[in-house]
XYZ file of N, CA and C in Angstrom:
81
model
N 77.666 9.922 75.226
C 77.326 9.798 73.794
C 76.334 10.890 73.399
N 76.702 11.662 72.419
C 75.786 12.725 71.979
C 74.599 12.139 71.229
N 74.843 11.075 70.461
C 73.767 10.469 69.684
C 72.662 9.972 70.612
N 73.079 9.341 71.707
C 72.091 8.829 72.653
C 71.275 9.967 73.241
N 71.941 11.081 73.529
C 71.233 12.235 74.097
C 70.221 12.783 73.095
N 70.608 12.833 71.830
C 69.703 13.315 70.783
C 68.495 12.383 70.675
N 68.761 11.085 70.684
C 67.668 10.119 70.586
C 66.734 10.251 71.788
N 67.321 10.499 72.959
C 66.496 10.651 74.158
C 65.603 11.876 74.037
N 66.147 12.959 73.477
C 65.351 14.174 73.297
C 64.197 13.915 72.338
N 64.480 13.184 71.260
C 63.439 12.856 70.284
C 62.374 11.979 70.948
N 62.835 11.018 71.741
C 61.909 10.116 72.423
C 61.028 10.880 73.400
N 61.639 11.800 74.148
C 60.876 12.613 75.104
C 59.838 13.462 74.378
N 60.230 14.035 73.251
C 59.306 14.857 72.473
C 58.150 14.003 71.969
N 58.465 12.777 71.534
C 57.437 11.851 71.062
C 56.440 11.554 72.184
N 56.982 11.308 73.377
C 56.118 10.990 74.524
C 55.205 12.166 74.863
N 55.736 13.365 74.770
C 54.941 14.552 75.097
C 53.870 14.795 74.034
N 54.204 14.478 72.781
C 53.259 14.718 71.692
C 52.165 13.656 71.660
N 52.552 12.408 71.916
C 51.579 11.311 71.871
C 51.483 10.641 73.235
N 50.939 11.369 74.200
C 50.844 10.829 75.559
C 49.926 9.617 75.615
N 48.908 9.602 74.752
C 47.934 8.506 74.808
C 48.400 7.284 74.018
N 49.548 7.397 73.335
C 50.052 6.268 72.545
C 51.291 5.681 73.214
N 51.283 4.391 73.506
C 52.437 3.738 74.120
C 53.655 3.836 73.210
N 54.818 4.198 73.746
C 56.045 4.323 72.953
C 56.353 3.032 72.200
N 56.000 1.887 72.778
C 56.290 0.598 72.147
C 55.525 0.447 70.836
N 54.413 1.165 70.696
C 53.616 1.070 69.481
C 54.353 1.582 68.266
N 55.345 2.450 68.506
C 56.092 3.015 67.393
C 57.066 1.995 66.821
N 57.483 1.059 67.694
C 58.448 0.053 67.246
C 57.770 -1.279 67.059
């Protein structure tokens, strides 16, 4: 799935940008 890959890239970028913020906090 290309959409899933795109979402994963966005998620990875988010993690790199906000390392001190838990990913769960966004949702």
